[in-house]
Coordinates of N, CA and C in Angstrom, one line a residue:
M1 N 7.3 -4.6 3.1 CA 6.1 -4.9 3.7 C 5.3 -5.8 2.8
N2 N 4.6 -6.8 3.3 CA 3.7 -7.6 2.5 C 2.4 -7.7 3.2
G3 N 1.4 -8.2 2.5 CA 0.1 -8.4 3.2 C -0.9 -9.1 2.2
K4 N -2.1 -9.2 2.7 CA -3.1 -9.8 1.8 C -4.5 -9.3 2.2
T5 N -5.5 -9.5 1.3 CA -6.8 -9.1 1.6 C -7.6 -10.3 2.1
D6 N -8.5 -10.0 3.1 CA -9.4 -11.1 3.5 C -10.6 -11.1 2.7
G7 N -11.6 -12.0 3.0 CA -12.8 -12.2 2.2 C -13.6 -10.9 2.1
S8 N -13.5 -10.0 3.1 CA -14.3 -8.8 3.0 C -13.6 -7.6 2.3
G9 N -12.4 -7.9 1.8 CA -11.6 -6.9 1.1 C -10.7 -6.1 2.0
R10 N -10.7 -6.3 3.3 CA -9.8 -5.6 4.3 C -8.4 -6.0 4.0
F11 N -7.5 -5.1 4.0 CA -6.1 -5.4 3.7 C -5.4 -5.5 5.1
E12 N -4.6 -6.6 5.2 CA -3.9 -6.9 6.4 C -2.4 -6.9 6.0
S13 N -1.6 -6.2 6.8 CA -0.2 -6.0 6.4 C 0.7 -6.6 7.5
F14 N 1.8 -7.2 7.0 CA 2.8 -7.8 7.9 C 4.1 -7.1 7.7
L15 N 4.6 -6.3 8.7 CA 5.8 -5.5 8.5 C 7.0 -6.2 9.1
F16 N 6.9 -6.9 10.2 CA 8.0 -7.5 10.8 C 8.2 -9.0 10.6
S17 N 9.4 -9.4 10.4 CA 9.6 -10.8 10.1 C 9.7 -11.7 11.3
R18 N 10.3 -11.2 12.4 CA 10.3 -12.0 13.6 C 10.6 -11.2 14.9
V19 N 10.2 -11.7 16.0 CA 10.3 -11.1 17.3 C 11.4 -11.8 18.0
Q20 N 12.4 -11.0 18.5 CA 13.5 -11.6 19.2 C 13.2 -11.8 20.7
T21 N 12.8 -10.7 21.4 CA 12.6 -10.7 22.8 C 11.2 -10.1 23.1
V22 N 10.5 -10.7 24.1 CA 9.3 -10.1 24.5 C 9.4 -9.8 26.0
A23 N 9.1 -8.6 26.4 CA 9.1 -8.3 27.9 C 7.7 -7.9 28.3
V24 N 7.3 -8.3 29.5 CA 6.0 -7.9 30.0 C 6.3 -6.9 31.1
V25 N 5.6 -5.7 31.0 CA 5.8 -4.6 31.9 C 4.5 -4.4 32.6
R26 N 4.6 -4.4 34.0 CA 3.4 -4.2 34.8 C 3.6 -2.9 35.6
A27 N 2.7 -2.0 35.5 CA 2.7 -0.7 36.2 C 1.6 -0.8 37.3
E28 N 2.0 -0.7 38.6 CA 1.1 -0.7 39.7 C 1.1 0.6 40.4
V29 N -0.1 1.1 40.7 CA -0.2 2.4 41.3 C -0.9 2.4 42.6
D30 N -0.4 3.0 43.6 CA -1.0 3.1 45.0 C -1.4 4.6 45.1
T31 N -2.7 4.8 44.8 CA -3.2 6.2 44.7 C -3.3 6.9 46.1
D32 N -3.6 6.2 47.1 CA -3.9 6.8 48.4 C -2.8 6.6 49.4
G33 N -1.7 6.0 49.1 CA -0.5 5.8 49.9 C -0.7 4.8 51.1
D34 N -1.7 3.9 51.0 CA -1.9 2.9 52.0 C -1.1 1.6 51.8
G35 N -0.3 1.6 50.8 CA 0.5 0.4 50.4 C -0.3 -0.6 49.7
V36 N -1.5 -0.4 49.3 CA -2.3 -1.3 48.5 C -2.4 -0.8 47.1
V37 N -2.2 -1.6 46.1 CA -2.2 -1.3 44.7 C -3.7 -1.1 44.3
D38 N -4.0 0.0 43.7 CA -5.3 0.2 43.1 C -5.5 -0.6 41.9
R39 N -6.2 -1.7 42.0 CA -6.3 -2.7 40.8 C -6.9 -2.0 39.6
A40 N -7.8 -1.0 39.8 CA -8.4 -0.4 38.6 C -7.4 0.3 37.8
L41 N -6.2 0.7 38.3 CA -5.2 1.5 37.6 C -4.0 0.6 37.2
A42 N -4.0 -0.7 37.6 CA -2.9 -1.6 37.2 C -3.0 -1.9 35.7
Q43 N -1.9 -1.8 35.1 CA -1.9 -2.0 33.6 C -0.8 -3.0 33.3
R44 N -1.0 -3.8 32.3 CA 0.0 -4.8 31.9 C 0.2 -4.5 30.4
S45 N 1.4 -4.4 30.0 CA 1.8 -4.1 28.6 C 2.8 -5.1 28.1
T46 N 2.7 -5.5 26.9 CA 3.7 -6.4 26.3 C 4.6 -5.6 25.3
V47 N 5.9 -5.6 25.5 CA 6.8 -4.9 24.6 C 7.6 -5.9 23.8
A48 N 7.6 -5.8 22.5 CA 8.3 -6.7 21.6 C 9.5 -5.9 21.0
F49 N 10.7 -6.5 21.1 CA 11.8 -6.0 20.5 C 12.0 -6.6 19.1
I50 N 12.0 -5.9 18.1 CA 12.0 -6.5 16.8 C 13.5 -6.6 16.3
D51 N 13.8 -7.9 15.9 CA 15.1 -8.2 15.5 C 15.4 -7.7 14.1
S52 N 14.5 -7.9 13.2 CA 14.7 -7.5 11.8 C 13.4 -7.2 11.1
L53 N 13.4 -6.3 10.1 CA 12.3 -6.0 9.3 C 12.0 -7.1 8.3
A54 N 10.9 -7.0 7.7 CA 10.5 -8.1 6.7 C 11.5 -8.1 5.6
L55 N 11.9 -9.3 5.2 CA 12.9 -9.5 4.1 C 12.2 -9.3 2.8
N56 N 10.9 -9.7 2.7 CA 10.2 -9.6 1.4 C 9.5 -8.2 1.4
T57 N 9.9 -7.4 0.5 CA 9.4 -6.0 0.5 C 8.2 -5.8 -0.4
G58 N 7.8 -6.9 -1.1 CA 6.6 -6.8 -2.0 C 5.3 -6.8 -1.3
V59 N 4.3 -6.3 -1.9 CA 2.9 -6.4 -1.4 C 2.1 -7.4 -2.3
G60 N 1.4 -8.3 -1.6 CA 0.6 -9.3 -2.3 C -0.9 -9.0 -2.1
I61 N -1.6 -9.1 -3.1 CA -3.1 -9.0 -3.0 C -3.7 -10.3 -3.5
N62 N -4.4 -11.0 -2.6 CA -4.9 -12.3 -2.8 C -3.8 -13.3 -3.0
I63 N -2.7 -13.1 -2.4 CA -1.6 -14.1 -2.4 C -0.8 -13.9 -1.1
D64 N -0.5 -15.0 -0.4 CA 0.2 -14.9 0.9 C 1.7 -14.5 0.7
T65 N 2.3 -15.0 -0.4 CA 3.8 -14.8 -0.6 C 4.0 -14.2 -1.9
P66 N 4.1 -12.8 -2.0 CA 4.4 -12.2 -3.3 C 5.7 -12.7 -3.9
D67 N 5.8 -12.7 -5.2 CA 7.1 -13.0 -5.8 C 8.1 -12.0 -5.4
D68 N 9.4 -12.5 -5.2 CA 10.4 -11.7 -4.7 C 10.8 -10.6 -5.8
S69 N 10.5 -10.8 -7.0 CA 10.9 -9.8 -8.1 C 9.8 -8.7 -8.2
A70 N 8.7 -8.8 -7.5 CA 7.6 -7.9 -7.7 C 7.4 -7.0 -6.5
V71 N 7.2 -5.7 -6.7 CA 6.9 -4.8 -5.7 C 5.4 -4.9 -5.4
L72 N 4.6 -5.3 -6.4 CA 3.1 -5.5 -6.2 C 2.8 -6.8 -7.0
H73 N 2.2 -7.8 -6.3 CA 1.8 -9.0 -6.9 C 0.3 -9.2 -6.7
V74 N -0.4 -9.1 -7.8 CA -1.9 -9.3 -7.7 C -2.2 -10.6 -8.3
N75 N -3.0 -11.4 -7.6 CA -3.3 -12.8 -8.0 C -4.8 -12.9 -8.1
S76 N -5.3 -13.4 -9.3 CA -6.7 -13.6 -9.5 C -6.9 -14.4 -10.8
S77 N -7.8 -15.3 -10.8 CA -8.1 -16.1 -12.0 C -9.3 -15.6 -12.7
N78 N -10.1 -14.6 -12.1 CA -11.3 -14.2 -12.7 C -11.6 -12.7 -12.5
R79 N -10.5 -11.9 -12.2 CA -10.6 -10.5 -12.1 C -9.4 -9.8 -12.7
G80 N -9.6 -8.5 -13.0 CA -8.4 -7.7 -13.5 C -8.0 -6.6 -12.6
V81 N -7.2 -5.7 -13.1 CA -6.7 -4.6 -12.3 C -7.3 -3.4 -13.0
M82 N -7.9 -2.5 -12.2 CA -8.5 -1.3 -12.7 C -7.5 -0.1 -12.6
I83 N -7.0 0.3 -13.7 CA -6.1 1.5 -13.8 C -6.9 2.7 -13.6
P84 N -6.4 3.7 -12.9 CA -7.2 5.0 -12.7 C -7.6 5.6 -14.0
R85 N -8.9 6.0 -14.1 CA -9.5 6.7 -15.2 C -9.4 8.2 -15.0
V86 N -8.8 8.9 -16.0 CA -8.6 10.3 -15.9 C -9.0 10.9 -17.2
A87 N -9.6 12.1 -17.2 CA -9.9 12.9 -18.4 C -8.8 13.9 -18.7
L88 N -7.8 13.4 -19.4 CA -6.7 14.4 -19.7 C -7.1 15.3 -20.8
Q89 N -6.7 16.5 -20.8 CA -7.1 17.5 -21.8 C -6.2 17.6 -23.0
G90 N -5.1 16.8 -23.0 CA -4.2 16.8 -24.2 C -2.9 16.3 -23.7
C91 N -1.9 16.1 -24.7 CA -0.6 15.6 -24.3 C 0.2 16.5 -23.4
S92 N -0.1 17.8 -23.3 CA 0.7 18.7 -22.5 C -0.1 19.0 -21.2
D93 N -1.2 18.3 -20.9 CA -2.0 18.6 -19.7 C -1.1 18.4 -18.4
R94 N -1.0 19.5 -17.6 CA -0.3 19.4 -16.3 C -1.3 19.9 -15.2
V95 N -2.6 20.1 -15.5 CA -3.5 20.6 -14.6 C -4.3 19.4 -14.0
T96 N -4.7 18.4 -14.8 CA -5.5 17.3 -14.3 C -4.7 16.5 -13.3
I97 N -3.5 16.2 -13.6 CA -2.6 15.6 -12.6 C -1.4 16.5 -12.5
L98 N -1.2 17.1 -11.3 CA -0.1 18.0 -11.1 C 1.2 17.3 -11.0
D99 N 2.2 17.7 -11.7 CA 3.6 17.2 -11.6 C 3.6 15.7 -11.7
P100 N 3.1 15.1 -12.9 CA 3.1 13.7 -13.1 C 4.5 13.1 -13.1
A101 N 4.7 11.9 -12.5 CA 6.0 11.2 -12.5 C 6.2 10.6 -13.9
T102 N 7.4 10.5 -14.3 CA 7.8 9.8 -15.5 C 7.3 8.3 -15.4
S103 N 6.6 7.8 -16.3 CA 6.0 6.4 -16.4 C 4.7 6.3 -15.8
L104 N 4.1 7.4 -15.3 CA 2.8 7.3 -14.7 C 1.8 6.8 -15.7
L105 N 1.0 5.8 -15.3 CA 0.0 5.2 -16.2 C -1.4 5.5 -15.8
V106 N -2.2 5.9 -16.8 CA -3.7 6.2 -16.6 C -4.5 5.7 -17.8
F107 N -5.8 5.6 -17.6 CA -6.7 5.3 -18.7 C -7.3 6.6 -19.0
N108 N -7.0 7.2 -20.2 CA -7.6 8.5 -20.6 C -9.0 8.3 -21.1
T109 N -9.9 9.1 -20.5 CA -11.3 9.0 -20.9 C -11.8 10.1 -21.8
N110 N -10.9 11.0 -22.2 CA -11.2 12.2 -22.9 C -10.4 12.3 -24.2
A111 N -11.1 12.1 -25.4 CA -10.4 12.2 -26.6 C -10.1 13.7 -26.9
S112 N -8.9 14.0 -27.4 CA -8.5 15.4 -27.7 C -7.8 15.4 -29.1
D113 N -7.3 16.5 -29.5 CA -6.5 16.6 -30.7 C -5.3 15.8 -30.6
S114 N -4.7 15.7 -29.4 CA -3.4 15.0 -29.3 C -3.4 13.7 -28.5
L115 N -4.5 13.3 -27.9 CA -4.6 12.0 -27.2 C -5.9 11.3 -27.6
K116 N -5.9 10.0 -27.7 CA -7.1 9.2 -27.9 C -7.6 8.7 -26.6
V117 N -8.8 8.2 -26.5 CA -9.3 7.5 -25.4 C -8.5 6.2 -25.3
G118 N -8.0 5.9 -24.1 CA -7.2 4.6 -23.9 C -6.1 4.9 -22.9
Y119 N -5.2 3.9 -22.9 CA -4.1 3.9 -21.9 C -3.1 5.0 -22.4
A120 N -2.7 5.8 -21.4 CA -1.7 6.8 -21.7 C -0.6 6.8 -20.6
Y121 N 0.6 7.2 -20.9 CA 1.6 7.3 -19.9 C 2.3 8.6 -20.0
F122 N 3.0 9.0 -19.0 CA 3.7 10.3 -19.0 C 5.2 10.0 -19.2
N123 N 5.8 10.5 -20.3 CA 7.1 10.1 -20.7 C 8.2 11.1 -20.1
G124 N 7.8 12.0 -19.2 CA 8.7 12.9 -18.6 C 8.5 14.3 -19.2
T125 N 7.9 14.4 -20.4 CA 7.6 15.6 -21.1 C 6.1 15.8 -21.4
D126 N 5.6 14.7 -22.0 CA 4.2 14.7 -22.5 C 3.5 13.4 -22.2
W127 N 2.1 13.5 -22.2 CA 1.3 12.3 -22.1 C 1.3 11.6 -23.5
V128 N 1.5 10.3 -23.6 CA 1.6 9.5 -24.8 C 0.6 8.4 -24.7
N129 N -0.1 8.1 -25.8 CA -1.0 7.0 -25.9 C -0.2 5.7 -26.1
F130 N -0.6 4.6 -25.5 CA -0.1 3.3 -25.9 C -0.7 3.0 -27.3
L131 N 0.1 2.5 -28.2 CA -0.4 2.1 -29.5 C -0.4 0.6 -29.6
F132 N -1.5 0.0 -29.7 CA -1.7 -1.4 -29.8 C -2.0 -1.9 -31.2
D133 N -2.1 -1.0 -32.2 CA -2.4 -1.4 -33.5 C -1.2 -2.0 -34.3

């Protein structure tokens, strides 16, 4: 699935790559049996038969065509990405985020004996600070 945001920040997604066949279905109802269709109940529907799903499975934000190698492609020349800010209680914290996935990334806002304020990831066993020094 890919998509983009419009000027108001609304996300628009494109799941299907092409439509093979379109059929128009019209349901007509004669409610009183006089042989005349009740126009108020007549409905027209368009049914599309989808040939294939999207070939590009990446999601693009502010870009129409995400790079094929990216699952998420964020494009901006004057903005960044905000990583979730979480107050971890220490490297063994399993309460703040229940059952964290290996490689989960957060910005820790709480200094403790075992973690500094800054980016931290879960290594499968413990939370670990990124060391940039």
